[in-house]
Amino acid sequence: LAQARQSVSHRSPRLASRASRLAAAMADPCAEFAGMKSFWDIPGMKAGVITGDIAWNLLKFAKAKGFAIPAFNCTTSSSCNAVLEAGKNLNRPITIQFSEGGSAFFAGKSLPNDKGKLQASVLGAVCGAHYVRQVAPAYGIPVIVHSDHCAKKLLPWFDGMLEADEAFFKAHGEPLFTSHMLDLSEEPDAENIEICKKYLTRMKPLNLILEMEIGITGGVEDGVDNSGVAREKLYSTPEDVYAVYEGLSPISEKFMIAAAFGNVHGVYKPGNVKLRPELLDEFQKYAAGKLGTEKPLFFVFHGGSGSEKHEIATALAAGVAKMNVDTDTQWAYWEGILNFYKAKSGYLQGQIG
């Protein structure tokens, strides 16, 4: 590339400029966004739910600028509103995501949610996505709508959401959701990647983004208990992560990797969890050595609640473009209700509202 750039510079300034841009893109896939001042400068950026190339370019912008789009698990319209309000107040893009259990709660816990169908979870996630689509433009910020961890036993939920995406795409030219996560980390790595390949192939025509997990996030979330998992499963290897890239990149560039670096769901006392975000930089360097591009991987930070600031900074520098927050927002939600009750206890004995 350097020789080509030098050669064409003598013949055509325009060709020289194109060669320079190509070289920059090869050096860093997010280089074109480094010079932008604001995410609003991304072509096509708008308030409301974003999908496809616009959403992917937002993640590229975040990676180029060294920050992550925060992703908050929501279970009700009021928790969605709280996240949207925070984004509006800060003028920042946000992600609203629904877990399988949270989706069932959104629809109503009294509804049947049969094993192998998970119809309430499908209904709740779809209703949640439609709700966010309706109200998000009023908050004046870009919003990504995402579905969280989907284990192998929950694939009927994933299939139901994809059917809703396909129907919405047929009617509107874009999917209902922005992105979905497959979490097949409990399966053998080869099976994990093969299933992800199958679903990414289905998702590509809809311009959907896939998030996948390699290695296991510890702790407990949404009824899934990984608190007793073997310690070595909490840390991915460069070979593990690169195998994901090799499997998915021929299908689509639009995928993110939740690589394990000691992540644990929940909030724990300092020292109880050994996060090693520096591993992400090792994964990037390994992939860069294979591909000849700088930081080719897009990472997701799971178990973000309660993390130390320096750990977050290290992860961001290594290419984390999305960071999940669940426990912290659950705590803020119930603590707010508790404090309101304490402050208004006397009044509430005779009147509510």
mmCIF file of C-alpha atoms in Angstrom:
data_model
loop_
_atom_site.group_PDB
_atom_site.id
_atom_site.type_symbol
_atom_site.label_atom_id
_atom_site.label_comp_id
_atom_site.label_asym_id
_atom_site.label_seq_id
_atom_site.Cartn_x
_atom_site.Cartn_y
_atom_site.Cartn_z
ATOM 1 C CA LEU A 1 0.000 0.000 0.000
ATOM 2 C CA ALA A 2 2.841 2.403 0.820
ATOM 3 C CA GLN A 3 4.485 1.739 -2.564
ATOM 4 C CA ALA A 4 1.179 2.159 -4.387
ATOM 5 C CA ARG A 5 0.480 5.416 -2.602
ATOM 6 C CA GLN A 6 3.933 6.762 -3.479
ATOM 7 C CA SER A 7 3.566 5.692 -7.120
ATOM 8 C CA VAL A 8 0.167 7.266 -7.735
ATOM 9 C CA SER A 9 1.065 10.493 -5.917
ATOM 10 C CA HIS A 10 3.318 11.459 -8.858
ATOM 11 C CA ARG A 11 0.508 10.930 -11.364
ATOM 12 C CA SER A 12 -2.732 12.029 -9.721
ATOM 13 C CA PRO A 13 -3.476 13.859 -6.459
ATOM 14 C CA ARG A 14 -6.943 12.286 -6.506
ATOM 15 C CA LEU A 15 -5.546 8.774 -6.810
ATOM 16 C CA ALA A 16 -2.997 9.569 -4.107
ATOM 17 C CA SER A 17 -5.796 10.673 -1.804
ATOM 18 C CA ARG A 18 -7.740 7.471 -2.461
ATOM 19 C CA ALA A 19 -4.647 5.376 -1.796
ATOM 20 C CA SER A 20 -4.102 7.218 1.486
ATOM 21 C CA ARG A 21 -7.673 6.574 2.571
ATOM 22 C CA LEU A 22 -7.349 2.893 1.653
ATOM 23 C CA ALA A 23 -4.137 2.594 3.641
ATOM 24 C CA ALA A 24 -5.780 4.254 6.636
ATOM 25 C CA ALA A 25 -8.779 1.935 6.430
ATOM 26 C CA MET A 26 -6.500 -1.102 6.303
ATOM 27 C CA ALA A 27 -4.576 0.190 9.313
ATOM 28 C CA ASP A 28 -7.729 0.840 11.341
ATOM 29 C CA PRO A 29 -11.251 -0.111 10.187
ATOM 30 C CA CYS A 30 -12.674 2.777 12.253
ATOM 31 C CA ALA A 31 -10.188 5.427 11.070
ATOM 32 C CA GLU A 32 -12.754 7.335 9.010
ATOM 33 C CA PHE A 33 -14.678 8.199 12.178
ATOM 34 C CA ALA A 34 -11.725 9.469 14.202
ATOM 35 C CA GLY A 35 -12.000 12.968 12.724
ATOM 36 C CA MET A 36 -15.726 13.372 13.390
ATOM 37 C CA LYS A 37 -16.597 15.712 16.252
ATOM 38 C CA SER A 38 -19.959 14.221 17.145
ATOM 39 C CA PHE A 39 -21.967 11.074 16.540
ATOM 40 C CA TRP A 40 -24.504 13.393 14.934
ATOM 41 C CA ASP A 41 -22.001 13.811 12.068
ATOM 42 C CA ILE A 42 -22.458 10.159 11.064
ATOM 43 C CA PRO A 43 -24.371 10.089 7.745
ATOM 44 C CA GLY A 44 -28.036 9.242 8.282
ATOM 45 C CA MET A 45 -27.894 9.586 12.086
ATOM 46 C CA LYS A 46 -31.277 10.402 13.584
ATOM 47 C CA ALA A 47 -33.258 10.464 16.802
ATOM 48 C CA GLY A 48 -35.110 7.233 17.505
ATOM 49 C CA VAL A 49 -34.278 3.608 16.816
ATOM 50 C CA ILE A 50 -31.392 3.107 14.399
ATOM 51 C CA THR A 51 -30.479 -0.076 12.536
ATOM 52 C CA GLY A 52 -28.148 -1.458 9.878
ATOM 53 C CA ASP A 53 -25.251 0.635 8.603
ATOM 54 C CA ILE A 54 -26.156 3.659 10.737
ATOM 55 C CA ALA A 55 -26.085 1.601 13.936
ATOM 56 C CA TRP A 56 -22.894 -0.183 12.898
ATOM 57 C CA ASN A 57 -21.236 3.139 12.093
ATOM 58 C CA LEU A 58 -22.220 4.415 15.536
ATOM 59 C CA LEU A 59 -20.380 1.458 17.068
ATOM 60 C CA LYS A 60 -17.400 2.207 14.824
ATOM 61 C CA PHE A 61 -17.508 5.839 15.962
ATOM 62 C CA ALA A 62 -17.578 4.756 19.619
ATOM 63 C CA LYS A 63 -14.634 2.433 19.094
ATOM 64 C CA ALA A 64 -12.647 5.117 17.245
ATOM 65 C CA LYS A 65 -13.333 7.639 20.014
ATOM 66 C CA GLY A 66 -12.591 5.242 22.865
ATOM 67 C CA PHE A 67 -16.006 4.974 24.478
ATOM 68 C CA ALA A 68 -18.738 2.340 24.651
ATOM 69 C CA ILE A 69 -22.474 2.607 24.046
ATOM 70 C CA PRO A 70 -24.112 1.754 27.398
ATOM 71 C CA ALA A 71 -26.679 -1.046 27.199
ATOM 72 C CA PHE A 72 -29.343 -1.210 29.914
ATOM 73 C CA ASN A 73 -31.598 -4.178 30.590
ATOM 74 C CA CYS A 74 -35.223 -3.073 30.777
ATOM 75 C CA THR A 75 -38.272 -5.004 31.959
ATOM 76 C CA THR A 76 -41.039 -2.370 31.909
ATOM 77 C CA SER A 77 -42.046 0.734 29.983
ATOM 78 C CA SER A 78 -41.021 2.834 32.987
ATOM 79 C CA SER A 79 -37.476 1.406 33.005
ATOM 80 C CA CYS A 80 -37.277 2.075 29.251
ATOM 81 C CA ASN A 81 -38.380 5.650 29.918
ATOM 82 C CA ALA A 82 -35.751 6.102 32.625
ATOM 83 C CA VAL A 83 -32.966 5.021 30.267
ATOM 84 C CA LEU A 84 -34.295 7.248 27.476
ATOM 85 C CA GLU A 85 -34.536 10.214 29.869
ATOM 86 C CA ALA A 86 -30.925 9.733 30.969
ATOM 87 C CA GLY A 87 -29.795 9.598 27.340
ATOM 88 C CA LYS A 88 -31.741 12.757 26.553
ATOM 89 C CA ASN A 89 -30.321 14.649 29.543
ATOM 90 C CA LEU A 90 -26.760 13.724 28.537
ATOM 91 C CA ASN A 91 -27.364 13.928 24.756
ATOM 92 C CA ARG A 92 -25.869 10.478 24.343
ATOM 93 C CA PRO A 93 -26.875 7.399 22.332
ATOM 94 C CA ILE A 94 -28.045 4.436 24.408
ATOM 95 C CA THR A 95 -29.006 0.788 24.011
ATOM 96 C CA ILE A 96 -32.164 -0.682 25.488
ATOM 97 C CA GLN A 97 -31.999 -4.449 25.717
ATOM 98 C CA PHE A 98 -34.390 -7.194 26.744
ATOM 99 C CA SER A 99 -33.457 -10.524 28.287
ATOM 100 C CA GLU A 100 -35.626 -13.610 27.840
ATOM 101 C CA GLY A 101 -36.952 -13.452 31.387
ATOM 102 C CA GLY A 102 -37.287 -9.680 31.239
ATOM 103 C CA SER A 103 -39.243 -10.013 28.013
ATOM 104 C CA ALA A 104 -41.706 -12.435 29.629
ATOM 105 C CA PHE A 105 -42.104 -9.973 32.514
ATOM 106 C CA PHE A 106 -42.761 -7.141 30.035
ATOM 107 C CA ALA A 107 -45.677 -9.114 28.571
ATOM 108 C CA GLY A 108 -46.964 -10.257 31.974
ATOM 109 C CA LYS A 109 -45.918 -13.113 34.221
ATOM 110 C CA SER A 110 -49.393 -14.690 34.165
ATOM 111 C CA LEU A 111 -49.106 -15.550 30.453
ATOM 112 C CA PRO A 112 -48.098 -19.082 29.404
ATOM 113 C CA ASN A 113 -44.461 -19.359 28.359
ATOM 114 C CA ASP A 114 -44.122 -22.991 27.339
ATOM 115 C CA LYS A 115 -40.761 -24.690 26.980
ATOM 116 C CA GLY A 116 -39.930 -24.966 23.286
ATOM 117 C CA LYS A 117 -42.245 -22.055 22.440
ATOM 118 C CA LEU A 118 -41.466 -19.237 24.902
ATOM 119 C CA GLN A 119 -44.409 -17.353 23.445
ATOM 120 C CA ALA A 120 -44.624 -14.828 26.298
ATOM 121 C CA SER A 121 -40.925 -14.008 25.950
ATOM 122 C CA VAL A 122 -41.340 -13.494 22.200
ATOM 123 C CA LEU A 123 -44.406 -11.324 22.743
ATOM 124 C CA GLY A 124 -42.757 -9.235 25.460
ATOM 125 C CA ALA A 125 -39.578 -8.593 23.468
ATOM 126 C CA VAL A 126 -41.528 -7.649 20.345
ATOM 127 C CA CYS A 127 -43.866 -5.376 22.322
ATOM 128 C CA GLY A 128 -40.884 -3.795 24.055
ATOM 129 C CA ALA A 129 -39.179 -3.103 20.726
ATOM 130 C CA HIS A 130 -42.360 -1.556 19.305
ATOM 131 C CA TYR A 131 -42.802 0.563 22.426
ATOM 132 C CA VAL A 132 -39.249 1.909 22.206
ATOM 133 C CA ARG A 133 -39.724 2.620 18.496
ATOM 134 C CA GLN A 134 -42.800 4.717 19.274
ATOM 135 C CA VAL A 135 -41.380 6.832 22.099
ATOM 136 C CA ALA A 136 -37.635 7.059 21.320
ATOM 137 C CA PRO A 137 -37.863 9.853 18.696
ATOM 138 C CA ALA A 138 -39.459 12.136 21.289
ATOM 139 C CA TYR A 139 -36.306 11.891 23.431
ATOM 140 C CA GLY A 140 -34.116 13.244 20.622
ATOM 141 C CA ILE A 141 -31.303 10.643 20.785
ATOM 142 C CA PRO A 142 -30.244 7.594 18.730
ATOM 143 C CA VAL A 143 -31.355 4.310 20.306
ATOM 144 C CA ILE A 144 -30.238 0.742 19.667
ATOM 145 C CA VAL A 145 -32.784 -1.998 20.500
ATOM 146 C CA HIS A 146 -31.122 -5.268 21.409
ATOM 147 C CA SER A 147 -31.947 -8.689 22.849
ATOM 148 C CA ASP A 148 -29.612 -10.026 25.542
ATOM 149 C CA HIS A 149 -28.240 -13.517 26.327
ATOM 150 C CA CYS A 150 -29.933 -16.321 24.374
ATOM 151 C CA ALA A 151 -28.738 -19.797 25.347
ATOM 152 C CA LYS A 152 -29.339 -22.857 23.167
ATOM 153 C CA LYS A 153 -32.451 -23.815 25.134
ATOM 154 C CA LEU A 154 -33.883 -20.338 24.445
ATOM 155 C CA LEU A 155 -33.512 -20.431 20.649
ATOM 156 C CA PRO A 156 -37.329 -20.494 20.126
ATOM 157 C CA TRP A 157 -37.301 -16.979 21.637
ATOM 158 C CA PHE A 158 -34.568 -15.939 19.197
ATOM 159 C CA ASP A 159 -36.468 -17.458 16.273
ATOM 160 C CA GLY A 160 -39.630 -15.607 17.261
ATOM 161 C CA MET A 161 -37.829 -12.272 17.365
ATOM 162 C CA LEU A 162 -36.237 -12.938 13.962
ATOM 163 C CA GLU A 163 -39.671 -13.681 12.513
ATOM 164 C CA ALA A 164 -40.811 -10.290 13.827
ATOM 165 C CA ASP A 165 -37.699 -8.698 12.282
ATOM 166 C CA GLU A 166 -38.441 -10.298 8.923
ATOM 167 C CA ALA A 167 -42.061 -9.139 8.960
ATOM 168 C CA PHE A 168 -41.046 -5.601 9.953
ATOM 169 C CA PHE A 169 -38.338 -5.547 7.279
ATOM 170 C CA LYS A 170 -40.842 -6.587 4.622
ATOM 171 C CA ALA A 171 -43.113 -3.701 5.621
ATOM 172 C CA HIS A 172 -40.547 -0.986 6.429
ATOM 173 C CA GLY A 173 -37.225 -1.938 4.848
ATOM 174 C CA GLU A 174 -35.438 -2.368 8.190
ATOM 175 C CA PRO A 175 -35.623 -4.891 11.061
ATOM 176 C CA LEU A 176 -37.666 -4.321 14.201
ATOM 177 C CA PHE A 177 -34.607 -4.758 16.426
ATOM 178 C CA THR A 178 -31.128 -3.388 15.814
ATOM 179 C CA SER A 179 -29.235 -6.409 17.079
ATOM 180 C CA HIS A 180 -29.498 -9.723 18.901
ATOM 181 C CA MET A 181 -27.210 -11.747 21.146
ATOM 182 C CA LEU A 182 -26.579 -15.470 20.988
ATOM 183 C CA ASP A 183 -24.955 -16.834 24.136
ATOM 184 C CA LEU A 184 -23.929 -20.405 23.334
ATOM 185 C CA SER A 185 -20.902 -20.258 25.601
ATOM 186 C CA GLU A 186 -22.070 -23.357 27.486
ATOM 187 C CA GLU A 187 -21.727 -25.379 24.279
ATOM 188 C CA PRO A 188 -18.422 -26.565 22.750
ATOM 189 C CA ASP A 189 -16.726 -23.690 20.937
ATOM 190 C CA ALA A 190 -17.061 -25.324 17.502
ATOM 191 C CA GLU A 191 -20.819 -25.793 17.970
ATOM 192 C CA ASN A 192 -21.145 -22.263 19.339
ATOM 193 C CA ILE A 193 -19.536 -20.779 16.236
ATOM 194 C CA GLU A 194 -21.444 -23.012 13.802
ATOM 195 C CA ILE A 195 -24.828 -22.015 15.241
ATOM 196 C CA CYS A 196 -23.785 -18.351 15.183
ATOM 197 C CA LYS A 197 -22.804 -18.734 11.518
ATOM 198 C CA LYS A 198 -26.225 -20.174 10.698
ATOM 199 C CA TYR A 199 -28.062 -17.324 12.400
ATOM 200 C CA LEU A 200 -25.787 -14.587 11.065
ATOM 201 C CA THR A 201 -26.487 -15.895 7.568
ATOM 202 C CA ARG A 202 -30.211 -15.444 8.251
ATOM 203 C CA MET A 203 -29.648 -12.024 9.834
ATOM 204 C CA LYS A 204 -27.429 -10.550 7.117
ATOM 205 C CA PRO A 205 -30.224 -9.804 4.576
ATOM 206 C CA LEU A 206 -32.018 -7.868 7.321
ATOM 207 C CA ASN A 207 -28.859 -5.846 8.105
ATOM 208 C CA LEU A 208 -28.965 -7.021 11.721
ATOM 209 C CA ILE A 209 -25.974 -6.992 14.072
ATOM 210 C CA LEU A 210 -25.058 -10.157 15.967
ATOM 211 C CA GLU A 211 -23.443 -10.267 19.384
ATOM 212 C CA MET A 212 -22.006 -13.598 20.482
ATOM 213 C CA GLU A 213 -20.242 -14.868 23.611
ATOM 214 C CA ILE A 214 -17.097 -16.985 23.743
ATOM 215 C CA GLY A 215 -16.117 -18.013 27.253
ATOM 216 C CA ILE A 216 -18.573 -17.691 30.130
ATOM 217 C CA THR A 217 -19.709 -14.689 32.158
ATOM 218 C CA GLY A 218 -19.918 -15.807 35.786
ATOM 219 C CA GLY A 219 -22.490 -14.974 38.445
ATOM 220 C CA VAL A 220 -26.268 -15.096 38.174
ATOM 221 C CA GLU A 221 -28.518 -13.214 35.755
ATOM 222 C CA ASP A 222 -32.048 -13.752 34.476
ATOM 223 C CA GLY A 223 -32.286 -17.140 36.180
ATOM 224 C CA VAL A 224 -29.032 -18.448 34.672
ATOM 225 C CA ASP A 225 -26.568 -19.458 37.397
ATOM 226 C CA ASN A 226 -22.907 -19.572 36.346
ATOM 227 C CA SER A 227 -21.588 -18.954 39.844
ATOM 228 C CA GLY A 228 -19.977 -22.408 40.026
ATOM 229 C CA VAL A 229 -18.341 -22.389 36.603
ATOM 230 C CA ALA A 230 -14.713 -23.469 36.344
ATOM 231 C CA ARG A 231 -12.378 -20.475 36.651
ATOM 232 C CA GLU A 232 -10.615 -21.138 33.335
ATOM 233 C CA LYS A 233 -13.939 -20.748 31.491
ATOM 234 C CA LEU A 234 -14.065 -17.132 32.728
ATOM 235 C CA TYR A 235 -11.095 -16.234 30.515
ATOM 236 C CA SER A 236 -11.068 -16.566 26.723
ATOM 237 C CA THR A 237 -7.856 -17.129 24.755
ATOM 238 C CA PRO A 238 -6.618 -15.301 21.638
ATOM 239 C CA GLU A 239 -7.175 -18.480 19.629
ATOM 240 C CA ASP A 240 -10.771 -18.779 20.887
ATOM 241 C CA VAL A 241 -11.578 -15.220 19.875
ATOM 242 C CA TYR A 242 -9.864 -15.367 16.503
ATOM 243 C CA ALA A 243 -11.758 -18.564 15.663
ATOM 244 C CA VAL A 244 -14.959 -16.516 16.028
ATOM 245 C CA TYR A 245 -13.637 -13.902 13.605
ATOM 246 C CA GLU A 246 -12.610 -16.582 11.106
ATOM 247 C CA GLY A 247 -16.056 -18.149 11.263
ATOM 248 C CA LEU A 248 -18.236 -15.045 11.085
ATOM 249 C CA SER A 249 -16.319 -12.445 9.056
ATOM 250 C CA PRO A 250 -16.877 -14.167 5.673
ATOM 251 C CA ILE A 251 -20.628 -13.820 6.274
ATOM 252 C CA SER A 252 -20.899 -10.244 7.569
ATOM 253 C CA GLU A 253 -18.779 -7.591 9.280
ATOM 254 C CA LYS A 254 -21.647 -6.790 11.640
ATOM 255 C CA PHE A 255 -20.818 -8.889 14.678
ATOM 256 C CA MET A 256 -19.487 -8.202 18.155
ATOM 257 C CA ILE A 257 -17.727 -10.555 20.535
ATOM 258 C CA ALA A 258 -18.415 -10.820 24.256
ATOM 259 C CA ALA A 259 -15.057 -12.354 25.113
ATOM 260 C CA ALA A 260 -14.567 -13.491 28.689
ATOM 261 C CA PHE A 261 -11.944 -11.713 30.774
ATOM 262 C CA GLY A 262 -13.193 -12.636 34.253
ATOM 263 C CA ASN A 263 -16.577 -10.934 33.891
ATOM 264 C CA VAL A 264 -19.230 -11.741 36.482
ATOM 265 C CA HIS A 265 -22.867 -10.626 36.535
ATOM 266 C CA GLY A 266 -23.871 -8.698 39.632
ATOM 267 C CA VAL A 267 -21.967 -6.375 41.979
ATOM 268 C CA TYR A 268 -19.297 -7.746 44.283
ATOM 269 C CA LYS A 269 -16.879 -6.361 46.843
ATOM 270 C CA PRO A 270 -13.495 -5.246 45.415
ATOM 271 C CA GLY A 271 -11.138 -8.203 45.132
ATOM 272 C CA ASN A 272 -13.869 -10.851 44.847
ATOM 273 C CA VAL A 273 -13.779 -10.715 41.054
ATOM 274 C CA LYS A 274 -10.526 -10.761 39.104
ATOM 275 C CA LEU A 275 -11.160 -8.829 35.917
ATOM 276 C CA ARG A 276 -8.360 -8.944 33.349
ATOM 277 C CA PRO A 277 -9.390 -6.412 30.678
ATOM 278 C CA GLU A 278 -5.795 -6.367 29.409
ATOM 279 C CA LEU A 279 -6.616 -9.727 27.790
ATOM 280 C CA LEU A 280 -8.762 -7.866 25.263
ATOM 281 C CA ASP A 281 -5.678 -6.036 24.014
ATOM 282 C CA GLU A 282 -3.928 -9.392 23.637
ATOM 283 C CA PHE A 283 -6.859 -10.666 21.579
ATOM 284 C CA GLN A 284 -6.675 -7.586 19.342
ATOM 285 C CA LYS A 285 -2.933 -7.930 18.821
ATOM 286 C CA TYR A 286 -3.250 -11.614 17.967
ATOM 287 C CA ALA A 287 -5.953 -10.878 15.382
ATOM 288 C CA ALA A 288 -4.015 -7.865 14.043
ATOM 289 C CA GLY A 289 -0.990 -10.086 13.497
ATOM 290 C CA LYS A 290 -3.114 -12.450 11.426
ATOM 291 C CA LEU A 291 -4.996 -9.770 9.462
ATOM 292 C CA GLY A 292 -2.629 -6.815 9.211
ATOM 293 C CA THR A 293 -5.278 -4.423 10.542
ATOM 294 C CA GLU A 294 -5.261 -2.506 13.802
ATOM 295 C CA LYS A 295 -7.879 -3.525 16.378
ATOM 296 C CA PRO A 296 -10.090 -5.473 13.961
ATOM 297 C CA LEU A 297 -12.388 -6.842 16.706
ATOM 298 C CA PHE A 298 -15.468 -5.260 18.290
ATOM 299 C CA PHE A 299 -15.844 -6.259 21.943
ATOM 300 C CA VAL A 300 -18.692 -6.149 24.465
ATOM 301 C CA PHE A 301 -18.143 -5.706 28.213
ATOM 302 C CA HIS A 302 -20.531 -7.933 30.203
ATOM 303 C CA GLY A 303 -20.911 -7.762 33.978
ATOM 304 C CA GLY A 304 -20.213 -4.035 33.922
ATOM 305 C CA SER A 305 -22.036 -3.091 37.142
ATOM 306 C CA GLY A 306 -19.636 -2.132 39.918
ATOM 307 C CA SER A 307 -16.506 -2.273 37.745
ATOM 308 C CA GLU A 308 -13.533 -0.110 38.656
ATOM 309 C CA LYS A 309 -12.905 2.956 36.492
ATOM 310 C CA HIS A 310 -9.395 1.855 35.492
ATOM 311 C CA GLU A 311 -10.734 -1.548 34.398
ATOM 312 C CA ILE A 312 -13.316 0.128 32.200
ATOM 313 C CA ALA A 313 -10.663 2.444 30.714
ATOM 314 C CA THR A 314 -8.426 -0.514 29.856
ATOM 315 C CA ALA A 315 -11.329 -2.323 28.184
ATOM 316 C CA LEU A 316 -12.321 0.753 26.174
ATOM 317 C CA ALA A 317 -8.771 1.213 24.912
ATOM 318 C CA ALA A 318 -8.843 -2.382 23.685
ATOM 319 C CA GLY A 319 -11.899 -1.945 21.480
ATOM 320 C CA VAL A 320 -14.973 -2.368 23.698
ATOM 321 C CA ALA A 321 -17.815 -0.545 21.929
ATOM 322 C CA LYS A 322 -20.768 -1.743 24.049
ATOM 323 C CA MET A 323 -20.998 -2.096 27.819
ATOM 324 C CA ASN A 324 -23.844 -3.846 29.629
ATOM 325 C CA VAL A 325 -25.369 -2.535 32.844
ATOM 326 C CA ASP A 326 -28.129 -4.419 34.650
ATOM 327 C CA THR A 327 -27.620 -4.806 38.405
ATOM 328 C CA ASP A 328 -26.806 -1.119 38.958
ATOM 329 C CA THR A 329 -30.028 -0.030 37.252
ATOM 330 C CA GLN A 330 -32.125 -2.608 39.125
ATOM 331 C CA TRP A 331 -30.681 -1.280 42.373
ATOM 332 C CA ALA A 332 -31.361 2.347 41.419
ATOM 333 C CA TYR A 333 -34.937 1.443 40.450
ATOM 334 C CA TRP A 334 -35.942 -0.270 43.682
ATOM 335 C CA GLU A 335 -33.954 2.125 45.874
ATOM 336 C CA GLY A 336 -35.812 5.039 44.301
ATOM 337 C CA ILE A 337 -39.142 3.412 45.158
ATOM 338 C CA LEU A 338 -37.928 2.620 48.679
ATOM 339 C CA ASN A 339 -36.760 6.178 49.308
ATOM 340 C CA PHE A 340 -40.027 7.599 47.978
ATOM 341 C CA TYR A 341 -41.981 5.336 50.302
ATOM 342 C CA LYS A 342 -39.880 6.355 53.294
ATOM 343 C CA ALA A 343 -40.295 10.037 52.489
ATOM 344 C CA LYS A 344 -44.067 9.770 51.873
ATOM 345 C CA SER A 345 -44.944 6.965 54.280
ATOM 346 C CA GLY A 346 -47.525 8.919 56.271
ATOM 347 C CA TYR A 347 -49.250 10.239 53.153
ATOM 348 C CA LEU A 348 -49.291 6.819 51.525
ATOM 349 C CA GLN A 349 -51.233 5.284 54.405
ATOM 350 C CA GLY A 350 -54.331 7.087 53.232
ATOM 351 C CA GLN A 351 -53.703 8.011 49.627
ATOM 352 C CA ILE A 352 -51.695 6.603 46.725
ATOM 353 C CA GLY A 353 -50.921 8.770 43.714
#
